Amino acid sequence: MNPWNQTQTGKAFDLVAPTADMVDPLDIAVRLARANRFCGSELRISVAQHSVLAAAAAWRSASWAGYWAPSLAGPVRRARLLALHDAAETYIGDVFGPTRRWLTNMTRTLVAEYADSRAVMKTPPAIYDLFGVLEDRILGVIYAACGVTDTPTADEQRFIKEYDQRQLAFEKTWFVQTPEPQPWWPGKPPEPFTLTDYGANLDSHRGLRVAKLVTETWSEETAAGMYLALLNRLGLLAGVDRWRALGRVSVNDYEAIDLLFSDERA
C-alpha cells in the first residue's frame, strides 16, 4: 500500500500516485487556514491569509500596470498561480525554508559521497530537493483538479517566487514583533509590498478598510472562508465540491474578497 494521508473531508490522499478526485477545495482551505506562517513563532498569520494577499497583489499589479513580460498572462492567471502556490501543504505540510535548504545540501553531499561520480554529474540539481519534487507532483494534481490546464512557465515560476518573497517581506514588516538576530536573506532582501500594492489609498474610507484588512490577523474561520471565496471568484471551484465548499463562506468573506480584488483604486 502506498503512503497516504486522511484529509479533513475523509478522503485518502495517495502521496505516491495522487489523482485529481482526491483533491477537495474544502480540505485545502481548512488546512491552509490552520497552518501558521513562521513556524507559529510570531503573531498568528495563516498560509491561507498569505496566499490570498499574495494573489491580491498579483491581481493588482497586472490590472494597473499591464504585463511586464510577454510570456506572463493577465490578472486572473497570475492570481490563480499565487492562490494555489502553497496548496500542496494541505497534503504534505511544509518544511521551514532554512531547514529545506539544509536538507537539499545534505542530500547533495550524501549522493556525492556514496554514488558513482558519473551518475552525480548527470543528476539534475532540482532532484536533490526531494521535498520539492514531491511538492511539484502534488501541485500538478491540484492544478488539474482546479481546472488549471497549463503548468507555470519558467517566467511564471520566477514571478511566483518573487511575489511569494515580497509577501513574506511584507509579513515580516507587519507581523513579526521581535528584531531579527541575523539577516533573513543572504543577499539583498526582497522589496516588501506596500499598502498601496493591495489598493489601500489611506485618503479614502475604502482604502482604510483595505489597509485594516491586510494588516490584521484573520481568524481560522475567516481565512478559510476568504480563501474559498477567492477560489470561487477565480473560477477554481467546480462540480459538487463547489457547493459544499461555499457553505463555509460568509457574506463578509465575499465582500472582503471583492474589496481586495476590485479593479478600482481604493
PDB file of C-alpha atoms in Angstrom:
ATOM      1  CA  MET A   1       0.000   0.000   0.000  1.00  0.00           C
ATOM      2  CA  ASN A   2       1.261   3.462  -0.879  1.00  0.00           C
ATOM      3  CA  PRO A   3       1.698   6.010   1.914  1.00  0.00           C
ATOM      4  CA  TRP A   4      -1.376   8.214   2.216  1.00  0.00           C
ATOM      5  CA  ASN A   5      -2.931  10.933   4.355  1.00  0.00           C
ATOM      6  CA  GLN A   6      -6.520  11.164   5.561  1.00  0.00           C
ATOM      7  CA  THR A   7      -7.975  14.584   4.791  1.00  0.00           C
ATOM      8  CA  GLN A   8     -10.421  16.708   6.737  1.00  0.00           C
ATOM      9  CA  THR A   9     -13.265  15.639   4.417  1.00  0.00           C
ATOM     10  CA  GLY A  10     -12.415  11.949   4.837  1.00  0.00           C
ATOM     11  CA  LYS A  11     -10.536  11.330   1.602  1.00  0.00           C
ATOM     12  CA  ALA A  12      -7.439   9.108   1.376  1.00  0.00           C
ATOM     13  CA  PHE A  13      -4.804  11.161  -0.430  1.00  0.00           C
ATOM     14  CA  ASP A  14      -2.201   8.886  -2.041  1.00  0.00           C
ATOM     15  CA  LEU A  15       1.237  10.509  -1.809  1.00  0.00           C
ATOM     16  CA  VAL A  16       2.797   8.267  -4.476  1.00  0.00           C
ATOM     17  CA  ALA A  17       0.043   8.221  -7.085  1.00  0.00           C
ATOM     18  CA  PRO A  18      -2.350  11.105  -6.307  1.00  0.00           C
ATOM     19  CA  THR A  19      -5.274  11.809  -8.623  1.00  0.00           C
ATOM     20  CA  ALA A  20      -7.474  14.861  -9.116  1.00  0.00           C
ATOM     21  CA  ASP A  21     -10.509  13.206  -7.499  1.00  0.00           C
ATOM     22  CA  MET A  22      -8.573  13.058  -4.208  1.00  0.00           C
ATOM     23  CA  VAL A  23      -8.391  16.879  -4.126  1.00  0.00           C
ATOM     24  CA  ASP A  24     -11.115  18.822  -2.329  1.00  0.00           C
ATOM     25  CA  PRO A  25     -11.039  22.648  -2.096  1.00  0.00           C
ATOM     26  CA  LEU A  26     -12.504  22.474   1.393  1.00  0.00           C
ATOM     27  CA  ASP A  27      -9.529  20.401   2.548  1.00  0.00           C
ATOM     28  CA  ILE A  28      -7.160  22.969   1.069  1.00  0.00           C
ATOM     29  CA  ALA A  29      -8.901  25.974   2.620  1.00  0.00           C
ATOM     30  CA  VAL A  30      -9.233  24.465   6.102  1.00  0.00           C
ATOM     31  CA  ARG A  31      -5.690  23.107   6.196  1.00  0.00           C
ATOM     32  CA  LEU A  32      -4.081  26.341   4.996  1.00  0.00           C
ATOM     33  CA  ALA A  33      -6.209  28.375   7.416  1.00  0.00           C
ATOM     34  CA  ARG A  34      -4.921  26.212  10.285  1.00  0.00           C
ATOM     35  CA  ALA A  35      -1.267  26.370   9.227  1.00  0.00           C
ATOM     36  CA  ASN A  36       0.759  29.194  10.766  1.00  0.00           C
ATOM     37  CA  ARG A  37       3.470  31.123   8.987  1.00  0.00           C
ATOM     38  CA  PHE A  38       6.912  31.487  10.633  1.00  0.00           C
ATOM     39  CA  CYS A  39       6.508  28.038  12.226  1.00  0.00           C
ATOM     40  CA  GLY A  40       3.993  29.621  14.604  1.00  0.00           C
ATOM     41  CA  SER A  41       6.703  31.645  16.358  1.00  0.00           C
ATOM     42  CA  GLU A  42       5.131  35.071  15.832  1.00  0.00           C
ATOM     43  CA  LEU A  43       1.718  36.724  15.611  1.00  0.00           C
ATOM     44  CA  ARG A  44      -0.675  34.292  14.007  1.00  0.00           C
ATOM     45  CA  ILE A  45      -0.920  34.651  10.254  1.00  0.00           C
ATOM     46  CA  SER A  46      -2.035  31.632   8.301  1.00  0.00           C
ATOM     47  CA  VAL A  47      -0.871  30.239   4.979  1.00  0.00           C
ATOM     48  CA  ALA A  48      -4.389  30.896   3.670  1.00  0.00           C
ATOM     49  CA  GLN A  49      -4.080  34.612   4.513  1.00  0.00           C
ATOM     50  CA  HIS A  50      -0.607  34.688   2.960  1.00  0.00           C
ATOM     51  CA  SER A  51      -1.959  33.128  -0.250  1.00  0.00           C
ATOM     52  CA  VAL A  52      -4.939  35.480  -0.524  1.00  0.00           C
ATOM     53  CA  LEU A  53      -2.796  38.587  -0.018  1.00  0.00           C
ATOM     54  CA  ALA A  54      -0.112  37.458  -2.476  1.00  0.00           C
ATOM     55  CA  ALA A  55      -2.827  36.745  -5.048  1.00  0.00           C
ATOM     56  CA  ALA A  56      -4.358  40.189  -4.443  1.00  0.00           C
ATOM     57  CA  ALA A  57      -1.017  41.914  -5.050  1.00  0.00           C
ATOM     58  CA  ALA A  58      -0.507  39.859  -8.221  1.00  0.00           C
ATOM     59  CA  TRP A  59      -4.007  40.740  -9.445  1.00  0.00           C
ATOM     60  CA  ARG A  60      -3.496  44.460  -8.931  1.00  0.00           C
ATOM     61  CA  SER A  61      -0.028  44.571 -10.470  1.00  0.00           C
ATOM     62  CA  ALA A  62      -1.448  43.096 -13.685  1.00  0.00           C
ATOM     63  CA  SER A  63      -4.661  45.141 -13.620  1.00  0.00           C
ATOM     64  CA  TRP A  64      -2.965  48.506 -13.126  1.00  0.00           C
ATOM     65  CA  ALA A  65       0.420  48.261 -14.782  1.00  0.00           C
ATOM     66  CA  GLY A  66      -0.172  45.905 -17.686  1.00  0.00           C
ATOM     67  CA  TYR A  67       2.069  42.949 -18.373  1.00  0.00           C
ATOM     68  CA  TRP A  68       5.751  43.437 -17.698  1.00  0.00           C
ATOM     69  CA  ALA A  69       6.732  40.214 -19.526  1.00  0.00           C
ATOM     70  CA  PRO A  70       5.094  38.979 -22.739  1.00  0.00           C
ATOM     71  CA  SER A  71       5.117  35.367 -21.510  1.00  0.00           C
ATOM     72  CA  LEU A  72       3.068  36.248 -18.415  1.00  0.00           C
ATOM     73  CA  ALA A  73      -0.709  36.159 -18.645  1.00  0.00           C
ATOM     74  CA  GLY A  74      -3.190  38.625 -17.171  1.00  0.00           C
ATOM     75  CA  PRO A  75      -4.516  39.209 -13.656  1.00  0.00           C
ATOM     76  CA  VAL A  76      -6.686  36.086 -13.384  1.00  0.00           C
ATOM     77  CA  ARG A  77      -3.849  33.750 -14.365  1.00  0.00           C
ATOM     78  CA  ARG A  78      -1.414  35.473 -12.009  1.00  0.00           C
ATOM     79  CA  ALA A  79      -3.865  35.440  -9.115  1.00  0.00           C
ATOM     80  CA  ARG A  80      -4.647  31.751  -9.705  1.00  0.00           C
ATOM     81  CA  LEU A  81      -0.995  30.780  -9.531  1.00  0.00           C
ATOM     82  CA  LEU A  82      -0.418  32.731  -6.315  1.00  0.00           C
ATOM     83  CA  ALA A  83      -3.652  31.449  -4.735  1.00  0.00           C
ATOM     84  CA  LEU A  84      -2.514  27.846  -5.255  1.00  0.00           C
ATOM     85  CA  HIS A  85       1.244  28.182  -4.807  1.00  0.00           C
ATOM     86  CA  ASP A  86       1.224  26.702  -1.283  1.00  0.00           C
ATOM     87  CA  ALA A  87      -1.777  24.382  -1.749  1.00  0.00           C
ATOM     88  CA  ALA A  88       0.372  21.223  -1.691  1.00  0.00           C
ATOM     89  CA  GLU A  89       0.971  21.905   2.018  1.00  0.00           C
ATOM     90  CA  THR A  90      -2.568  20.613   2.535  1.00  0.00           C
ATOM     91  CA  TYR A  91      -1.320  17.079   1.993  1.00  0.00           C
ATOM     92  CA  ILE A  92       2.380  17.111   2.946  1.00  0.00           C
ATOM     93  CA  GLY A  93       2.727  20.039   5.331  1.00  0.00           C
ATOM     94  CA  ASP A  94       5.659  22.404   4.944  1.00  0.00           C
ATOM     95  CA  VAL A  95       9.369  22.364   5.641  1.00  0.00           C
ATOM     96  CA  PHE A  96      10.753  25.619   7.034  1.00  0.00           C
ATOM     97  CA  GLY A  97      12.859  27.377   4.368  1.00  0.00           C
ATOM     98  CA  PRO A  98      16.271  27.152   6.117  1.00  0.00           C
ATOM     99  CA  THR A  99      15.606  23.504   7.016  1.00  0.00           C
ATOM    100  CA  ARG A 100      14.687  22.698   3.445  1.00  0.00           C
ATOM    101  CA  ARG A 101      17.854  24.294   2.111  1.00  0.00           C
ATOM    102  CA  TRP A 102      19.933  22.300   4.621  1.00  0.00           C
ATOM    103  CA  LEU A 103      18.215  19.042   3.642  1.00  0.00           C
ATOM    104  CA  THR A 104      18.849  19.772  -0.040  1.00  0.00           C
ATOM    105  CA  ASN A 105      22.540  20.430   0.580  1.00  0.00           C
ATOM    106  CA  MET A 106      22.838  17.349   2.781  1.00  0.00           C
ATOM    107  CA  THR A 107      21.222  15.177   0.102  1.00  0.00           C
ATOM    108  CA  ARG A 108      23.694  16.528  -2.441  1.00  0.00           C
ATOM    109  CA  THR A 109      26.584  15.781  -0.065  1.00  0.00           C
ATOM    110  CA  LEU A 110      25.444  12.209   0.609  1.00  0.00           C
ATOM    111  CA  VAL A 111      24.910  11.483  -3.081  1.00  0.00           C
ATOM    112  CA  ALA A 112      28.384  12.808  -3.898  1.00  0.00           C
ATOM    113  CA  GLU A 113      29.872  10.639  -1.136  1.00  0.00           C
ATOM    114  CA  TYR A 114      28.151   7.348  -1.925  1.00  0.00           C
ATOM    115  CA  ALA A 115      27.119   7.448  -5.588  1.00  0.00           C
ATOM    116  CA  ASP A 116      29.168   6.926  -8.733  1.00  0.00           C
ATOM    117  CA  SER A 117      30.747  10.218  -9.810  1.00  0.00           C
ATOM    118  CA  ARG A 118      29.394   9.873 -13.350  1.00  0.00           C
ATOM    119  CA  ALA A 119      25.873   9.439 -12.006  1.00  0.00           C
ATOM    120  CA  VAL A 120      26.321  12.515  -9.819  1.00  0.00           C
ATOM    121  CA  MET A 121      27.333  14.607 -12.830  1.00  0.00           C
ATOM    122  CA  LYS A 122      24.174  13.557 -14.689  1.00  0.00           C
ATOM    123  CA  THR A 123      21.823  14.277 -11.786  1.00  0.00           C
ATOM    124  CA  PRO A 124      19.716  17.448 -12.333  1.00  0.00           C
ATOM    125  CA  PRO A 125      20.247  19.863  -9.405  1.00  0.00           C
ATOM    126  CA  ALA A 126      16.491  20.057  -8.697  1.00  0.00           C
ATOM    127  CA  ILE A 127      16.437  16.336  -7.858  1.00  0.00           C
ATOM    128  CA  TYR A 128      18.332  16.982  -4.622  1.00  0.00           C
ATOM    129  CA  ASP A 129      15.341  18.921  -3.296  1.00  0.00           C
ATOM    130  CA  LEU A 130      13.307  15.798  -2.587  1.00  0.00           C
ATOM    131  CA  PHE A 131      10.558  17.714  -0.810  1.00  0.00           C
ATOM    132  CA  GLY A 132      10.274  19.993  -3.846  1.00  0.00           C
ATOM    133  CA  VAL A 133       9.904  17.001  -6.157  1.00  0.00           C
ATOM    134  CA  LEU A 134       7.004  15.688  -4.076  1.00  0.00           C
ATOM    135  CA  GLU A 135       5.501  19.172  -3.756  1.00  0.00           C
ATOM    136  CA  ASP A 136       5.561  19.729  -7.528  1.00  0.00           C
ATOM    137  CA  ARG A 137       3.904  16.361  -8.174  1.00  0.00           C
ATOM    138  CA  ILE A 138       1.054  17.117  -5.785  1.00  0.00           C
ATOM    139  CA  LEU A 139       0.672  20.690  -7.008  1.00  0.00           C
ATOM    140  CA  GLY A 140       0.251  19.354 -10.540  1.00  0.00           C
ATOM    141  CA  VAL A 141      -2.670  17.224  -9.372  1.00  0.00           C
ATOM    142  CA  ILE A 142      -4.199  20.236  -7.589  1.00  0.00           C
ATOM    143  CA  TYR A 143      -3.892  22.271 -10.792  1.00  0.00           C
ATOM    144  CA  ALA A 144      -5.733  19.535 -12.683  1.00  0.00           C
ATOM    145  CA  ALA A 145      -8.485  19.338 -10.060  1.00  0.00           C
ATOM    146  CA  CYS A 146      -8.988  23.119 -10.176  1.00  0.00           C
ATOM    147  CA  GLY A 147      -9.011  23.331 -13.966  1.00  0.00           C
ATOM    148  CA  VAL A 148      -5.596  24.981 -14.384  1.00  0.00           C
ATOM    149  CA  THR A 149      -4.553  23.214 -17.580  1.00  0.00           C
ATOM    150  CA  ASP A 150      -1.194  24.882 -18.197  1.00  0.00           C
ATOM    151  CA  THR A 151       1.575  24.416 -15.665  1.00  0.00           C
ATOM    152  CA  PRO A 152       3.592  27.575 -14.897  1.00  0.00           C
ATOM    153  CA  THR A 153       6.210  28.610 -17.424  1.00  0.00           C
ATOM    154  CA  ALA A 154       9.756  29.414 -16.343  1.00  0.00           C
ATOM    155  CA  ASP A 155       8.878  33.137 -16.290  1.00  0.00           C
ATOM    156  CA  GLU A 156       5.771  32.429 -14.243  1.00  0.00           C
ATOM    157  CA  GLN A 157       7.791  30.341 -11.782  1.00  0.00           C
ATOM    158  CA  ARG A 158      10.112  33.308 -11.264  1.00  0.00           C
ATOM    159  CA  PHE A 159       7.088  35.575 -10.841  1.00  0.00           C
ATOM    160  CA  ILE A 160       5.567  33.236  -8.218  1.00  0.00           C
ATOM    161  CA  LYS A 161       8.841  33.137  -6.281  1.00  0.00           C
ATOM    162  CA  GLU A 162       9.227  36.921  -6.438  1.00  0.00           C
ATOM    163  CA  TYR A 163       5.716  37.590  -5.158  1.00  0.00           C
ATOM    164  CA  ASP A 164       5.971  34.878  -2.511  1.00  0.00           C
ATOM    165  CA  GLN A 165       9.150  36.521  -1.197  1.00  0.00           C
ATOM    166  CA  ARG A 166       7.729  40.050  -1.362  1.00  0.00           C
ATOM    167  CA  GLN A 167       4.673  38.859   0.569  1.00  0.00           C
ATOM    168  CA  LEU A 168       6.999  37.283   3.133  1.00  0.00           C
ATOM    169  CA  ALA A 169       8.838  40.607   3.449  1.00  0.00           C
ATOM    170  CA  PHE A 170       5.513  42.413   3.986  1.00  0.00           C
ATOM    171  CA  GLU A 171       4.548  39.927   6.715  1.00  0.00           C
ATOM    172  CA  LYS A 172       7.943  40.347   8.356  1.00  0.00           C
ATOM    173  CA  THR A 173       7.313  44.111   8.486  1.00  0.00           C
ATOM    174  CA  TRP A 174       3.774  43.944   9.858  1.00  0.00           C
ATOM    175  CA  PHE A 175       3.513  40.713  11.827  1.00  0.00           C
ATOM    176  CA  VAL A 176       6.961  39.876  13.247  1.00  0.00           C
ATOM    177  CA  GLN A 177       7.403  41.595  16.592  1.00  0.00           C
ATOM    178  CA  THR A 178      10.951  40.584  17.516  1.00  0.00           C
ATOM    179  CA  PRO A 179      14.034  42.059  15.810  1.00  0.00           C
ATOM    180  CA  GLU A 180      15.986  39.752  13.544  1.00  0.00           C
ATOM    181  CA  PRO A 181      19.128  38.325  15.209  1.00  0.00           C
ATOM    182  CA  GLN A 182      20.629  37.761  11.751  1.00  0.00           C
ATOM    183  CA  PRO A 183      19.592  38.810   8.223  1.00  0.00           C
ATOM    184  CA  TRP A 184      16.751  36.676   6.884  1.00  0.00           C
ATOM    185  CA  TRP A 185      18.094  36.764   3.338  1.00  0.00           C
ATOM    186  CA  PRO A 186      21.741  36.024   2.405  1.00  0.00           C
ATOM    187  CA  GLY A 187      21.860  38.844  -0.161  1.00  0.00           C
ATOM    188  CA  LYS A 188      19.678  41.817  -0.930  1.00  0.00           C
ATOM    189  CA  PRO A 189      16.259  41.321   0.701  1.00  0.00           C
ATOM    190  CA  PRO A 190      13.149  41.421  -1.482  1.00  0.00           C
ATOM    191  CA  GLU A 191      11.172  44.644  -1.640  1.00  0.00           C
ATOM    192  CA  PRO A 192       8.146  44.233   0.625  1.00  0.00           C
ATOM    193  CA  PHE A 193       4.720  45.041  -0.716  1.00  0.00           C
ATOM    194  CA  THR A 194       3.327  48.365   0.435  1.00  0.00           C
ATOM    195  CA  LEU A 195      -0.263  49.037   1.400  1.00  0.00           C
ATOM    196  CA  THR A 196      -0.837  50.636  -1.994  1.00  0.00           C
ATOM    197  CA  ASP A 197       0.128  47.352  -3.678  1.00  0.00           C
ATOM    198  CA  TYR A 198      -3.120  45.975  -2.238  1.00  0.00           C
ATOM    199  CA  GLY A 199      -5.073  49.066  -3.247  1.00  0.00           C
ATOM    200  CA  ALA A 200      -5.021  50.856   0.092  1.00  0.00           C
ATOM    201  CA  ASN A 201      -5.278  54.593  -0.511  1.00  0.00           C
ATOM    202  CA  LEU A 202      -5.257  55.975   3.029  1.00  0.00           C
ATOM    203  CA  ASP A 203      -7.074  59.131   1.921  1.00  0.00           C
ATOM    204  CA  SER A 204     -10.328  57.247   1.352  1.00  0.00           C
ATOM    205  CA  HIS A 205     -12.666  55.294   3.597  1.00  0.00           C
ATOM    206  CA  ARG A 206     -12.466  52.318   1.266  1.00  0.00           C
ATOM    207  CA  GLY A 207      -8.678  52.473   1.276  1.00  0.00           C
ATOM    208  CA  LEU A 208      -8.601  52.455   5.072  1.00  0.00           C
ATOM    209  CA  ARG A 209     -10.771  49.335   5.035  1.00  0.00           C
ATOM    210  CA  VAL A 210      -8.259  47.641   2.733  1.00  0.00           C
ATOM    211  CA  ALA A 211      -5.349  48.687   4.965  1.00  0.00           C
ATOM    212  CA  LYS A 212      -7.071  47.269   8.033  1.00  0.00           C
ATOM    213  CA  LEU A 213      -7.873  44.041   6.210  1.00  0.00           C
ATOM    214  CA  VAL A 214      -4.312  43.339   5.068  1.00  0.00           C
ATOM    215  CA  THR A 215      -2.586  44.255   8.356  1.00  0.00           C
ATOM    216  CA  GLU A 216      -4.768  42.371  10.827  1.00  0.00           C
ATOM    217  CA  THR A 217      -4.577  38.655  11.566  1.00  0.00           C
ATOM    218  CA  TRP A 218      -7.567  36.670  10.347  1.00  0.00           C
ATOM    219  CA  SER A 219      -9.297  34.002  12.377  1.00  0.00           C
ATOM    220  CA  GLU A 220      -9.193  30.433  11.105  1.00  0.00           C
ATOM    221  CA  GLU A 221     -12.824  30.693  10.039  1.00  0.00           C
ATOM    222  CA  THR A 222     -12.264  33.986   8.187  1.00  0.00           C
ATOM    223  CA  ALA A 223      -9.086  32.771   6.484  1.00  0.00           C
ATOM    224  CA  ALA A 224     -10.769  29.582   5.239  1.00  0.00           C
ATOM    225  CA  GLY A 225     -13.881  31.458   4.099  1.00  0.00           C
ATOM    226  CA  MET A 226     -11.933  34.134   2.250  1.00  0.00           C
ATOM    227  CA  TYR A 227      -9.699  31.550   0.614  1.00  0.00           C
ATOM    228  CA  LEU A 228     -12.743  29.663  -0.692  1.00  0.00           C
ATOM    229  CA  ALA A 229     -14.376  32.917  -1.818  1.00  0.00           C
ATOM    230  CA  LEU A 230     -11.180  33.709  -3.737  1.00  0.00           C
ATOM    231  CA  LEU A 231     -11.086  30.292  -5.421  1.00  0.00           C
ATOM    232  CA  ASN A 232     -14.694  30.811  -6.449  1.00  0.00           C
ATOM    233  CA  ARG A 233     -14.006  34.289  -7.839  1.00  0.00           C
ATOM    234  CA  LEU A 234     -11.076  32.944  -9.863  1.00  0.00           C
ATOM    235  CA  GLY A 235     -13.124  30.067 -11.295  1.00  0.00           C
ATOM    236  CA  LEU A 236     -11.161  27.384  -9.440  1.00  0.00           C
ATOM    237  CA  LEU A 237     -14.169  25.663  -7.846  1.00  0.00           C
ATOM    238  CA  ALA A 238     -16.184  23.201  -9.893  1.00  0.00           C
ATOM    239  CA  GLY A 239     -18.627  20.318  -9.540  1.00  0.00           C
ATOM    240  CA  VAL A 240     -20.371  19.114  -6.416  1.00  0.00           C
ATOM    241  CA  ASP A 241     -17.406  20.142  -4.219  1.00  0.00           C
ATOM    242  CA  ARG A 242     -18.073  23.771  -5.097  1.00  0.00           C
ATOM    243  CA  TRP A 243     -21.423  23.944  -3.321  1.00  0.00           C
ATOM    244  CA  ARG A 244     -20.204  22.117  -0.244  1.00  0.00           C
ATOM    245  CA  ALA A 245     -17.158  24.391  -0.048  1.00  0.00           C
ATOM    246  CA  LEU A 246     -19.175  27.570  -0.480  1.00  0.00           C
ATOM    247  CA  GLY A 247     -21.243  26.619   2.534  1.00  0.00           C
ATOM    248  CA  ARG A 248     -18.248  27.773   4.588  1.00  0.00           C
ATOM    249  CA  VAL A 249     -18.196  31.245   3.018  1.00  0.00           C
ATOM    250  CA  SER A 250     -19.962  34.171   4.688  1.00  0.00           C
ATOM    251  CA  VAL A 251     -21.253  37.370   3.149  1.00  0.00           C
ATOM    252  CA  ASN A 252     -18.381  39.201   4.869  1.00  0.00           C
ATOM    253  CA  ASP A 253     -15.878  36.874   3.186  1.00  0.00           C
ATOM    254  CA  TYR A 254     -17.303  37.660  -0.260  1.00  0.00           C
ATOM    255  CA  GLU A 255     -17.277  41.391   0.476  1.00  0.00           C
ATOM    256  CA  ALA A 256     -13.665  41.283   1.668  1.00  0.00           C
ATOM    257  CA  ILE A 257     -12.532  39.456  -1.487  1.00  0.00           C
ATOM    258  CA  ASP A 258     -14.461  41.950  -3.631  1.00  0.00           C
ATOM    259  CA  LEU A 259     -12.645  44.739  -1.789  1.00  0.00           C
ATOM    260  CA  LEU A 260      -9.201  43.246  -2.413  1.00  0.00           C
ATOM    261  CA  PHE A 261      -9.838  42.216  -5.990  1.00  0.00           C
ATOM    262  CA  SER A 262     -11.750  45.231  -7.250  1.00  0.00           C
ATOM    263  CA  ASP A 263     -10.397  46.868 -10.391  1.00  0.00           C
ATOM    264  CA  GLU A 264     -10.853  50.245  -8.723  1.00  0.00           C
ATOM    265  CA  ARG A 265      -8.156  52.077  -6.847  1.00  0.00           C
ATOM    266  CA  ALA A 266      -9.082  52.245  -3.198  1.00  0.00           C
TER     267      ALA A 266
END
